[in-house]
C-alpha cells in the first residue's frame, strides 16, 4: 500500500498524463494520491489540467490537492492572498507574468484554489508544498539541520514531504544532542542533555517543471519506504513513448 | 476586546512626534556578536519562552548569526545556554549518499523580562545587565510603587484587569479568549 505524492505540475497536462499512466502500471496498490501544490502554472493548459484533476478516469484516484506557490500568486492577483501585491511574482518573472497567469486560470478555478488546504497531516507525516513556515520556504539537501528540526517541530511531524525545490531527495536527521541550561529569577536549573529526534524531509520532485521529464514519489506509510520515480515522455523519446525508472529506498 | 481597547487608547494618546519616532525604529540591533530583537529573529510577535525546544532555540540564535541573542516579548527574564550542540545528517539524492556532521559553538538567549508589565509572578520591574568583558548576565528585579501605576490605570478608564495583572505580575486570559488566535500584525 503506497501513497503517490506529486508536486510542481505547473499546468503541464502532458506531464500529469504521463504520471497517471505510470501509476496505472504500478504493481503495488496506490491508496492515496497527493498533489503538493503548484498544480497550476502560467500555461494555457492549466484550466484543462484542473478539470482533469476534478474528473479522474475510471480506476484512477481523485487527488488530494493543497496550495503551492503558483496557487498563492494566483490568489494574490485576485485579491484573495495573504499579500496585497504580487511582489514575488513580478520580482521573479516580470510584470508580463501578471497577465499571463491571470489569463491561465478561470474565476471558477480561483474559487476552488482558495478552498484548498495549505497541507495535509497524515499519520506522523506532514505533506506540504514549501514547509510549515510558508509555501515559499524551500527545503533542499543543503538546508541546515537546525532549520529541518524547526520545520518538523512546528507541526510535530516525524516526516515532511515537500515539493518547493522540485528536487527528489531524502534528508535524514540521524541523531544529535545539545546541552541546555536555564537561569531564571527563581534560580538555575542543572544542565541537561536534549537528544535530537530522528526525523526526515523528503523532496518529492517536480512533475511538470522540466520538459519531457517528470519526477514523483511513492511512499509506503507502513514501512517508511520511499521510492523516487522518474518518467520520460513526449517527442524527445519518440512517438510519445513512456520510459519509467525508479530509485528504491527505505528508512 | 480589552486588547482592542488598549490599542485604541494608545492610538489616541500618542502624539505625532512619538509616532514618527516609533515608526523609524529598526526591528533589530547589533553590537559585535550580540543581536537584539523584541520577539525572535523571525518576528517581533514570536514568543521565545524559557522552555521552548532546545533545537528550536538554537535555530533562532543561529539564524540571527549572533553568539548571544537578546529578546523580550514573553515578559519573563531568563538566560538559556546551549552548548556541545551537534547533529548527524544523511542525505540521499540521485543515488548518492552524503553524511554531514553539524556542530555549533556555545549560544545563549537572554530575555530581558519587562520593566512595565512583568509576568514572572511579582509586580517588580525586571531587566538584565550584560557584562561585555566577561559575558556575564545578571537578571535584575527592582521594586517600585506599582500601586501608584495601578491607580493611574483605573483613573484613565482602562480595563481594571490591566491593574490586576500588573499587581500580580501575571498574564490574564479568560477562557473565552480564542486559544488558537495567532497575531498576524
PDB file of N, CA and C in Angstrom, chain A residues 26-119:
ATOM      1  N   UNK A  26       1.802   0.518 -12.083  1.00  0.00           N
ATOM      2  CA  UNK A  26       2.468   0.037 -10.869  1.00  0.00           C
ATOM      3  C   UNK A  26       1.848  -1.279 -10.405  1.00  0.00           C
ATOM      4  N   UNK A  27       2.697  -2.176  -9.936  1.00  0.00           N
ATOM      5  CA  UNK A  27       2.188  -3.462  -9.443  1.00  0.00           C
ATOM      6  C   UNK A  27       1.695  -3.336  -8.001  1.00  0.00           C
ATOM      7  N   UNK A  28       2.168  -2.309  -7.295  1.00  0.00           N
ATOM      8  CA  UNK A  28       1.730  -2.101  -5.917  1.00  0.00           C
ATOM      9  C   UNK A  28       0.437  -1.288  -5.900  1.00  0.00           C
ATOM     10  N   UNK A  29      -0.295  -1.417  -4.800  1.00  0.00           N
ATOM     11  CA  UNK A  29      -1.551  -0.682  -4.660  1.00  0.00           C
ATOM     12  C   UNK A  29      -1.269   0.746  -4.214  1.00  0.00           C
ATOM     13  N   UNK A  30      -1.839   1.692  -4.923  1.00  0.00           N
ATOM     14  CA  UNK A  30      -1.732   3.093  -4.531  1.00  0.00           C
ATOM     15  C   UNK A  30      -3.032   3.451  -3.812  1.00  0.00           C
ATOM     16  N   UNK A  31      -2.909   3.792  -2.521  1.00  0.00           N
ATOM     17  CA  UNK A  31      -4.127   4.053  -1.746  1.00  0.00           C
ATOM     18  C   UNK A  31      -4.492   5.535  -1.708  1.00  0.00           C
ATOM     19  N   UNK A  32      -3.509   6.407  -1.845  1.00  0.00           N
ATOM     20  CA  UNK A  32      -3.769   7.846  -1.795  1.00  0.00           C
ATOM     21  C   UNK A  32      -2.936   8.538  -2.859  1.00  0.00           C
ATOM     22  N   UNK A  33      -3.489   9.610  -3.394  1.00  0.00           N
ATOM     23  CA  UNK A  33      -2.761  10.409  -4.378  1.00  0.00           C
ATOM     24  C   UNK A  33      -2.765  11.860  -3.906  1.00  0.00           C
ATOM     25  N   UNK A  34      -1.579  12.383  -3.633  1.00  0.00           N
ATOM     26  CA  UNK A  34      -1.449  13.759  -3.145  1.00  0.00           C
ATOM     27  C   UNK A  34      -0.762  14.628  -4.204  1.00  0.00           C
ATOM     28  N   UNK A  35      -1.246  15.839  -4.336  1.00  0.00           N
ATOM     29  CA  UNK A  35      -0.559  16.838  -5.164  1.00  0.00           C
ATOM     30  C   UNK A  35      -0.198  17.996  -4.234  1.00  0.00           C
ATOM     31  N   UNK A  36       1.105  18.145  -3.980  1.00  0.00           N
ATOM     32  CA  UNK A  36       1.561  19.139  -3.002  1.00  0.00           C
ATOM     33  C   UNK A  36       1.791  20.503  -3.670  1.00  0.00           C
ATOM     34  N   UNK A  37       0.761  21.047  -4.224  1.00  0.00           N
ATOM     35  CA  UNK A  37       0.814  22.403  -4.745  1.00  0.00           C
ATOM     36  C   UNK A  37       1.483  22.558  -6.098  1.00  0.00           C
ATOM     37  N   UNK A  38       1.396  23.781  -6.623  1.00  0.00           N
ATOM     38  CA  UNK A  38       1.864  24.091  -7.972  1.00  0.00           C
ATOM     39  C   UNK A  38       1.205  23.151  -8.990  1.00  0.00           C
ATOM     40  N   UNK A  39      -0.073  22.938  -8.799  1.00  0.00           N
ATOM     41  CA  UNK A  39      -0.852  22.214  -9.811  1.00  0.00           C
ATOM     42  C   UNK A  39      -0.938  23.089 -11.053  1.00  0.00           C
ATOM     43  N   UNK A  40      -1.291  24.354 -10.847  1.00  0.00           N
ATOM     44  CA  UNK A  40      -1.401  25.273 -11.983  1.00  0.00           C
ATOM     45  C   UNK A  40      -0.065  25.966 -12.238  1.00  0.00           C
ATOM     46  N   UNK A  41      -0.005  26.594 -13.383  1.00  0.00           N
ATOM     47  CA  UNK A  41       1.156  27.410 -13.742  1.00  0.00           C
ATOM     48  C   UNK A  41       0.724  28.391 -14.818  1.00  0.00           C
ATOM     49  N   UNK A  42       1.624  29.201 -15.295  1.00  0.00           N
ATOM     50  CA  UNK A  42       1.259  30.201 -16.308  1.00  0.00           C
ATOM     51  C   UNK A  42       1.186  29.585 -17.697  1.00  0.00           C
ATOM     52  N   UNK A  43       0.320  28.615 -17.854  1.00  0.00           N
ATOM     53  CA  UNK A  43       0.211  27.932 -19.154  1.00  0.00           C
ATOM     54  C   UNK A  43      -1.260  27.826 -19.565  1.00  0.00           C
ATOM     55  N   UNK A  44      -1.459  27.690 -20.864  1.00  0.00           N
ATOM     56  CA  UNK A  44      -2.824  27.620 -21.381  1.00  0.00           C
ATOM     57  C   UNK A  44      -3.512  26.313 -21.002  1.00  0.00           C
ATOM     58  N   UNK A  45      -2.741  25.319 -20.600  1.00  0.00           N
ATOM     59  CA  UNK A  45      -3.371  24.032 -20.253  1.00  0.00           C
ATOM     60  C   UNK A  45      -3.707  23.908 -18.764  1.00  0.00           C
ATOM     61  N   UNK A  46      -3.471  24.964 -18.004  1.00  0.00           N
ATOM     62  CA  UNK A  46      -3.772  24.894 -16.563  1.00  0.00           C
ATOM     63  C   UNK A  46      -5.241  24.563 -16.305  1.00  0.00           C
ATOM     64  N   UNK A  47      -6.112  25.231 -17.058  1.00  0.00           N
ATOM     65  CA  UNK A  47      -7.550  25.047 -16.840  1.00  0.00           C
ATOM     66  C   UNK A  47      -7.978  23.611 -17.176  1.00  0.00           C
ATOM     67  N   UNK A  48      -7.429  23.081 -18.279  1.00  0.00           N
ATOM     68  CA  UNK A  48      -7.743  21.693 -18.648  1.00  0.00           C
ATOM     69  C   UNK A  48      -7.220  20.730 -17.591  1.00  0.00           C
ATOM     70  N   UNK A  49      -6.065  21.051 -17.055  1.00  0.00           N
ATOM     71  CA  UNK A  49      -5.465  20.204 -16.025  1.00  0.00           C
ATOM     72  C   UNK A  49      -6.347  20.169 -14.776  1.00  0.00           C
ATOM     73  N   UNK A  50      -6.860  21.324 -14.384  1.00  0.00           N
ATOM     74  CA  UNK A  50      -7.741  21.384 -13.210  1.00  0.00           C
ATOM     75  C   UNK A  50      -8.985  20.519 -13.466  1.00  0.00           C
ATOM     76  N   UNK A  51      -9.538  20.618 -14.653  1.00  0.00           N
ATOM     77  CA  UNK A  51     -10.709  19.798 -14.988  1.00  0.00           C
ATOM     78  C   UNK A  51     -10.364  18.310 -14.956  1.00  0.00           C
ATOM     79  N   UNK A  52      -9.176  17.986 -15.436  1.00  0.00           N
ATOM     80  CA  UNK A  52      -8.708  16.593 -15.446  1.00  0.00           C
ATOM     81  C   UNK A  52      -8.589  16.060 -14.002  1.00  0.00           C
ATOM     82  N   UNK A  53      -8.091  16.902 -13.109  1.00  0.00           N
ATOM     83  CA  UNK A  53      -7.943  16.521 -11.695  1.00  0.00           C
ATOM     84  C   UNK A  53      -9.309  16.346 -11.036  1.00  0.00           C
ATOM     85  N   UNK A  54     -10.244  17.227 -11.429  1.00  0.00           N
ATOM     86  CA  UNK A  54     -11.601  17.130 -10.870  1.00  0.00           C
ATOM     87  C   UNK A  54     -12.335  15.878 -11.354  1.00  0.00           C
ATOM     88  N   UNK A  55     -11.958  15.394 -12.517  1.00  0.00           N
ATOM     89  CA  UNK A  55     -12.688  14.275 -13.136  1.00  0.00           C
ATOM     90  C   UNK A  55     -11.742  13.118 -13.459  1.00  0.00           C
ATOM     91  N   UNK A  56     -11.324  12.372 -12.420  1.00  0.00           N
ATOM     92  CA  UNK A  56     -10.417  11.247 -12.686  1.00  0.00           C
ATOM     93  C   UNK A  56     -11.082  10.184 -13.557  1.00  0.00           C
ATOM     94  N   UNK A  57     -10.262   9.512 -14.335  1.00  0.00           N
ATOM     95  CA  UNK A  57     -10.799   8.453 -15.196  1.00  0.00           C
ATOM     96  C   UNK A  57     -11.062   7.200 -14.373  1.00  0.00           C
ATOM     97  N   UNK A  58     -11.740   6.288 -14.982  1.00  0.00           N
ATOM     98  CA  UNK A  58     -12.094   5.032 -14.312  1.00  0.00           C
ATOM     99  C   UNK A  58     -10.828   4.348 -13.774  1.00  0.00           C
ATOM    100  N   UNK A  59     -10.859   3.981 -12.526  1.00  0.00           N
ATOM    101  CA  UNK A  59      -9.718   3.289 -11.906  1.00  0.00           C
ATOM    102  C   UNK A  59      -8.676   4.233 -11.321  1.00  0.00           C
ATOM    103  N   UNK A  60      -8.820   5.529 -11.596  1.00  0.00           N
ATOM    104  CA  UNK A  60      -7.854   6.480 -11.043  1.00  0.00           C
ATOM    105  C   UNK A  60      -8.345   7.013  -9.697  1.00  0.00           C
ATOM    106  N   UNK A  61      -7.405   7.377  -8.846  1.00  0.00           N
ATOM    107  CA  UNK A  61      -7.753   8.012  -7.575  1.00  0.00           C
ATOM    108  C   UNK A  61      -8.012   9.497  -7.806  1.00  0.00           C
ATOM    109  N   UNK A  62      -8.899  10.074  -6.991  1.00  0.00           N
ATOM    110  CA  UNK A  62      -9.079  11.522  -7.026  1.00  0.00           C
ATOM    111  C   UNK A  62      -7.986  12.147  -6.162  1.00  0.00           C
ATOM    112  N   UNK A  63      -7.174  13.023  -6.735  1.00  0.00           N
ATOM    113  CA  UNK A  63      -6.058  13.579  -5.956  1.00  0.00           C
ATOM    114  C   UNK A  63      -6.530  14.490  -4.831  1.00  0.00           C
ATOM    115  N   UNK A  64      -5.762  14.492  -3.757  1.00  0.00           N
ATOM    116  CA  UNK A  64      -5.927  15.490  -2.698  1.00  0.00           C
ATOM    117  C   UNK A  64      -4.880  16.578  -2.984  1.00  0.00           C
ATOM    118  N   UNK A  65      -5.373  17.785  -3.164  1.00  0.00           N
ATOM    119  CA  UNK A  65      -4.501  18.871  -3.630  1.00  0.00           C
ATOM    120  C   UNK A  65      -4.389  19.937  -2.546  1.00  0.00           C
ATOM    121  N   UNK A  66      -3.175  20.432  -2.314  1.00  0.00           N
ATOM    122  CA  UNK A  66      -3.010  21.594  -1.426  1.00  0.00           C
ATOM    123  C   UNK A  66      -2.399  22.757  -2.212  1.00  0.00           C
ATOM    124  N   UNK A  67      -2.410  23.922  -1.605  1.00  0.00           N
ATOM    125  CA  UNK A  67      -1.906  25.113  -2.288  1.00  0.00           C
ATOM    126  C   UNK A  67      -0.382  25.086  -2.405  1.00  0.00           C
ATOM    127  N   UNK A  68       0.095  25.658  -3.501  1.00  0.00           N
ATOM    128  CA  UNK A  68       1.534  25.826  -3.718  1.00  0.00           C
ATOM    129  C   UNK A  68       1.846  27.280  -4.052  1.00  0.00           C
ATOM    130  N   UNK A  69       3.047  27.501  -4.533  1.00  0.00           N
ATOM    131  CA  UNK A  69       3.495  28.869  -4.816  1.00  0.00           C
ATOM    132  C   UNK A  69       2.673  29.513  -5.928  1.00  0.00           C
ATOM    133  N   UNK A  70       2.422  28.772  -7.001  1.00  0.00           N
ATOM    134  CA  UNK A  70       1.664  29.350  -8.125  1.00  0.00           C
ATOM    135  C   UNK A  70       0.218  29.627  -7.724  1.00  0.00           C
ATOM    136  N   UNK A  71      -0.352  28.734  -6.913  1.00  0.00           N
ATOM    137  CA  UNK A  71      -1.728  28.982  -6.445  1.00  0.00           C
ATOM    138  C   UNK A  71      -1.760  30.257  -5.602  1.00  0.00           C
ATOM    139  N   UNK A  72      -0.737  30.416  -4.749  1.00  0.00           N
ATOM    140  CA  UNK A  72      -0.710  31.611  -3.899  1.00  0.00           C
ATOM    141  C   UNK A  72      -0.591  32.884  -4.753  1.00  0.00           C
ATOM    142  N   UNK A  73       0.252  32.830  -5.778  1.00  0.00           N
ATOM    143  CA  UNK A  73       0.397  34.018  -6.652  1.00  0.00           C
ATOM    144  C   UNK A  73      -0.931  34.330  -7.336  1.00  0.00           C
ATOM    145  N   UNK A  74      -1.609  33.299  -7.792  1.00  0.00           N
ATOM    146  CA  UNK A  74      -2.906  33.475  -8.464  1.00  0.00           C
ATOM    147  C   UNK A  74      -3.922  34.106  -7.506  1.00  0.00           C
ATOM    148  N   UNK A  75      -3.952  33.620  -6.271  1.00  0.00           N
ATOM    149  CA  UNK A  75      -4.889  34.177  -5.281  1.00  0.00           C
ATOM    150  C   UNK A  75      -4.551  35.638  -4.965  1.00  0.00           C
ATOM    151  N   UNK A  76      -3.271  35.950  -4.914  1.00  0.00           N
ATOM    152  CA  UNK A  76      -2.869  37.351  -4.677  1.00  0.00           C
ATOM    153  C   UNK A  76      -3.384  38.240  -5.809  1.00  0.00           C
ATOM    154  N   UNK A  77      -3.259  37.760  -7.048  1.00  0.00           N
ATOM    155  CA  UNK A  77      -3.741  38.552  -8.202  1.00  0.00           C
ATOM    156  C   UNK A  77      -5.226  38.859  -8.082  1.00  0.00           C
ATOM    157  N   UNK A  78      -5.955  37.942  -7.492  1.00  0.00           N
ATOM    158  CA  UNK A  78      -7.405  38.108  -7.363  1.00  0.00           C
ATOM    159  C   UNK A  78      -7.807  38.714  -6.018  1.00  0.00           C
ATOM    160  N   UNK A  79      -6.834  39.242  -5.295  1.00  0.00           N
ATOM    161  CA  UNK A  79      -7.130  39.887  -4.011  1.00  0.00           C
ATOM    162  C   UNK A  79      -7.530  38.909  -2.923  1.00  0.00           C
ATOM    163  N   UNK A  80      -7.162  37.634  -3.090  1.00  0.00           N
ATOM    164  CA  UNK A  80      -7.567  36.611  -2.112  1.00  0.00           C
ATOM    165  C   UNK A  80      -6.372  36.016  -1.372  1.00  0.00           C
ATOM    166  N   UNK A  81      -5.195  36.566  -1.610  1.00  0.00           N
ATOM    167  CA  UNK A  81      -3.990  36.012  -0.988  1.00  0.00           C
ATOM    168  C   UNK A  81      -3.672  36.690   0.317  1.00  0.00           C
ATOM    169  N   UNK A  82      -2.539  36.272   0.909  1.00  0.00           N
ATOM    170  CA  UNK A  82      -2.121  36.847   2.185  1.00  0.00           C
ATOM    171  C   UNK A  82      -1.224  38.064   1.999  1.00  0.00           C
ATOM    172  N   UNK A  83      -1.011  38.431   0.731  1.00  0.00           N
ATOM    173  CA  UNK A  83      -0.199  39.611   0.431  1.00  0.00           C
ATOM    174  C   UNK A  83      -1.002  40.479  -0.533  1.00  0.00           C
ATOM    175  N   UNK A  84      -0.978  41.805  -0.359  1.00  0.00           N
ATOM    176  CA  UNK A  84      -1.808  42.650  -1.220  1.00  0.00           C
ATOM    177  C   UNK A  84      -1.267  42.798  -2.645  1.00  0.00           C
ATOM    178  N   UNK A  85       0.013  42.649  -2.826  1.00  0.00           N
ATOM    179  CA  UNK A  85       0.630  42.852  -4.140  1.00  0.00           C
ATOM    180  C   UNK A  85       1.379  41.590  -4.577  1.00  0.00           C
ATOM    181  N   UNK A  86       1.387  41.322  -5.904  1.00  0.00           N
ATOM    182  CA  UNK A  86       2.114  40.130  -6.387  1.00  0.00           C
ATOM    183  C   UNK A  86       3.614  40.396  -6.519  1.00  0.00           C
ATOM    184  N   UNK A  87       4.203  40.872  -5.450  1.00  0.00           N
ATOM    185  CA  UNK A  87       5.606  41.307  -5.494  1.00  0.00           C
ATOM    186  C   UNK A  87       6.547  40.164  -5.871  1.00  0.00           C
ATOM    187  N   UNK A  88       6.339  39.008  -5.250  1.00  0.00           N
ATOM    188  CA  UNK A  88       7.238  37.873  -5.509  1.00  0.00           C
ATOM    189  C   UNK A  88       7.146  37.446  -6.974  1.00  0.00           C
ATOM    190  N   UNK A  89       5.935  37.472  -7.498  1.00  0.00           N
ATOM    191  CA  UNK A  89       5.723  37.052  -8.889  1.00  0.00           C
ATOM    192  C   UNK A  89       6.435  37.996  -9.852  1.00  0.00           C
ATOM    193  N   UNK A  90       6.253  39.300  -9.653  1.00  0.00           N
ATOM    194  CA  UNK A  90       6.847  40.267 -10.590  1.00  0.00           C
ATOM    195  C   UNK A  90       8.366  40.350 -10.413  1.00  0.00           C
ATOM    196  N   UNK A  91       8.829  40.176  -9.184  1.00  0.00           N
ATOM    197  CA  UNK A  91      10.284  40.195  -8.965  1.00  0.00           C
ATOM    198  C   UNK A  91      10.947  39.041  -9.711  1.00  0.00           C
ATOM    199  N   UNK A  92      10.283  37.924  -9.703  1.00  0.00           N
ATOM    200  CA  UNK A  92      10.896  36.722 -10.272  1.00  0.00           C
ATOM    201  C   UNK A  92      10.668  36.592 -11.778  1.00  0.00           C
ATOM    202  N   UNK A  93       9.491  36.984 -12.249  1.00  0.00           N
ATOM    203  CA  UNK A  93       9.152  36.732 -13.656  1.00  0.00           C
ATOM    204  C   UNK A  93       8.814  37.983 -14.458  1.00  0.00           C
ATOM    205  N   UNK A  94       8.795  39.139 -13.816  1.00  0.00           N
ATOM    206  CA  UNK A  94       8.470  40.371 -14.536  1.00  0.00           C
ATOM    207  C   UNK A  94       6.976  40.659 -14.573  1.00  0.00           C
ATOM    208  N   UNK A  95       6.642  41.890 -14.948  1.00  0.00           N
ATOM    209  CA  UNK A  95       5.250  42.346 -14.927  1.00  0.00           C
ATOM    210  C   UNK A  95       4.359  41.569 -15.894  1.00  0.00           C
ATOM    211  N   UNK A  96       4.935  41.152 -17.033  1.00  0.00           N
ATOM    212  CA  UNK A  96       4.131  40.464 -18.053  1.00  0.00           C
ATOM    213  C   UNK A  96       3.503  39.177 -17.501  1.00  0.00           C
ATOM    214  N   UNK A  97       4.154  38.607 -16.501  1.00  0.00           N
ATOM    215  CA  UNK A  97       3.648  37.346 -15.944  1.00  0.00           C
ATOM    216  C   UNK A  97       2.303  37.527 -15.232  1.00  0.00           C
ATOM    217  N   UNK A  98       2.040  38.743 -14.781  1.00  0.00           N
ATOM    218  CA  UNK A  98       0.764  39.004 -14.100  1.00  0.00           C
ATOM    219  C   UNK A  98      -0.391  38.667 -15.036  1.00  0.00           C
ATOM    220  N   UNK A  99      -0.322  39.165 -16.270  1.00  0.00           N
ATOM    221  CA  UNK A  99      -1.412  38.916 -17.233  1.00  0.00           C
ATOM    222  C   UNK A  99      -1.424  37.442 -17.669  1.00  0.00           C
ATOM    223  N   UNK A 100      -0.225  36.910 -17.888  1.00  0.00           N
ATOM    224  CA  UNK A 100      -0.150  35.508 -18.331  1.00  0.00           C
ATOM    225  C   UNK A 100      -0.826  34.583 -17.312  1.00  0.00           C
ATOM    226  N   UNK A 101      -0.510  34.789 -16.049  1.00  0.00           N
ATOM    227  CA  UNK A 101      -1.095  33.931 -15.017  1.00  0.00           C
ATOM    228  C   UNK A 101      -2.589  34.200 -14.867  1.00  0.00           C
ATOM    229  N   UNK A 102      -2.952  35.471 -14.926  1.00  0.00           N
ATOM    230  CA  UNK A 102      -4.371  35.849 -14.820  1.00  0.00           C
ATOM    231  C   UNK A 102      -5.188  35.150 -15.902  1.00  0.00           C
ATOM    232  N   UNK A 103      -4.645  35.141 -17.120  1.00  0.00           N
ATOM    233  CA  UNK A 103      -5.361  34.549 -18.260  1.00  0.00           C
ATOM    234  C   UNK A 103      -5.384  33.025 -18.220  1.00  0.00           C
ATOM    235  N   UNK A 104      -4.509  32.442 -17.404  1.00  0.00           N
ATOM    236  CA  UNK A 104      -4.393  30.977 -17.397  1.00  0.00           C
ATOM    237  C   UNK A 104      -5.446  30.290 -16.541  1.00  0.00           C
ATOM    238  N   UNK A 105      -6.090  31.046 -15.656  1.00  0.00           N
ATOM    239  CA  UNK A 105      -6.990  30.430 -14.677  1.00  0.00           C
ATOM    240  C   UNK A 105      -8.334  31.157 -14.645  1.00  0.00           C
ATOM    241  N   UNK A 106      -9.423  30.390 -14.708  1.00  0.00           N
ATOM    242  CA  UNK A 106     -10.763  30.995 -14.678  1.00  0.00           C
ATOM    243  C   UNK A 106     -11.135  31.433 -13.263  1.00  0.00           C
ATOM    244  N   UNK A 107     -12.117  32.288 -13.154  1.00  0.00           N
ATOM    245  CA  UNK A 107     -12.558  32.750 -11.826  1.00  0.00           C
ATOM    246  C   UNK A 107     -13.120  31.586 -11.003  1.00  0.00           C
ATOM    247  N   UNK A 108     -13.780  30.666 -11.700  1.00  0.00           N
ATOM    248  CA  UNK A 108     -14.337  29.496 -11.004  1.00  0.00           C
ATOM    249  C   UNK A 108     -13.201  28.682 -10.365  1.00  0.00           C
ATOM    250  N   UNK A 109     -12.138  28.507 -11.138  1.00  0.00           N
ATOM    251  CA  UNK A 109     -10.980  27.763 -10.615  1.00  0.00           C
ATOM    252  C   UNK A 109     -10.320  28.512  -9.470  1.00  0.00           C
ATOM    253  N   UNK A 110     -10.273  29.832  -9.567  1.00  0.00           N
ATOM    254  CA  UNK A 110      -9.700  30.632  -8.472  1.00  0.00           C
ATOM    255  C   UNK A 110     -10.455  30.358  -7.166  1.00  0.00           C
ATOM    256  N   UNK A 111     -11.770  30.283  -7.261  1.00  0.00           N
ATOM    257  CA  UNK A 111     -12.587  29.964  -6.080  1.00  0.00           C
ATOM    258  C   UNK A 111     -12.224  28.616  -5.497  1.00  0.00           C
ATOM    259  N   UNK A 112     -11.972  27.654  -6.387  1.00  0.00           N
ATOM    260  CA  UNK A 112     -11.570  26.317  -5.925  1.00  0.00           C
ATOM    261  C   UNK A 112     -10.178  26.359  -5.281  1.00  0.00           C
ATOM    262  N   UNK A 113      -9.266  27.097  -5.895  1.00  0.00           N
ATOM    263  CA  UNK A 113      -7.907  27.204  -5.340  1.00  0.00           C
ATOM    264  C   UNK A 113      -7.943  27.787  -3.935  1.00  0.00           C
ATOM    265  N   UNK A 114      -8.833  28.777  -3.749  1.00  0.00           N
ATOM    266  CA  UNK A 114      -8.957  29.425  -2.435  1.00  0.00           C
ATOM    267  C   UNK A 114      -9.392  28.416  -1.363  1.00  0.00           C
ATOM    268  N   UNK A 115     -10.166  27.414  -1.787  1.00  0.00           N
ATOM    269  CA  UNK A 115     -10.693  26.438  -0.816  1.00  0.00           C
ATOM    270  C   UNK A 115      -9.676  25.358  -0.440  1.00  0.00           C
ATOM    271  N   UNK A 116      -8.551  25.327  -1.134  1.00  0.00           N
ATOM    272  CA  UNK A 116      -7.585  24.244  -0.882  1.00  0.00           C
ATOM    273  C   UNK A 116      -6.866  24.423   0.450  1.00  0.00           C
ATOM    274  N   UNK A 117      -6.487  23.293   1.036  1.00  0.00           N
ATOM    275  CA  UNK A 117      -5.720  23.321   2.281  1.00  0.00           C
ATOM    276  C   UNK A 117      -4.287  23.771   2.009  1.00  0.00           C
ATOM    277  N   UNK A 118      -3.598  24.147   3.108  1.00  0.00           N
ATOM    278  CA  UNK A 118      -2.184  24.501   2.985  1.00  0.00           C
ATOM    279  C   UNK A 118      -1.294  23.256   3.041  1.00  0.00           C
ATOM    280  N   UNK A 119      -1.866  22.167   3.463  1.00  0.00           N
ATOM    281  CA  UNK A 119      -1.101  20.931   3.536  1.00  0.00           C
ATOM    282  C   UNK A 119      -1.958  19.856   4.183  1.00  0.00           C
TER     283      UNK A 119
END
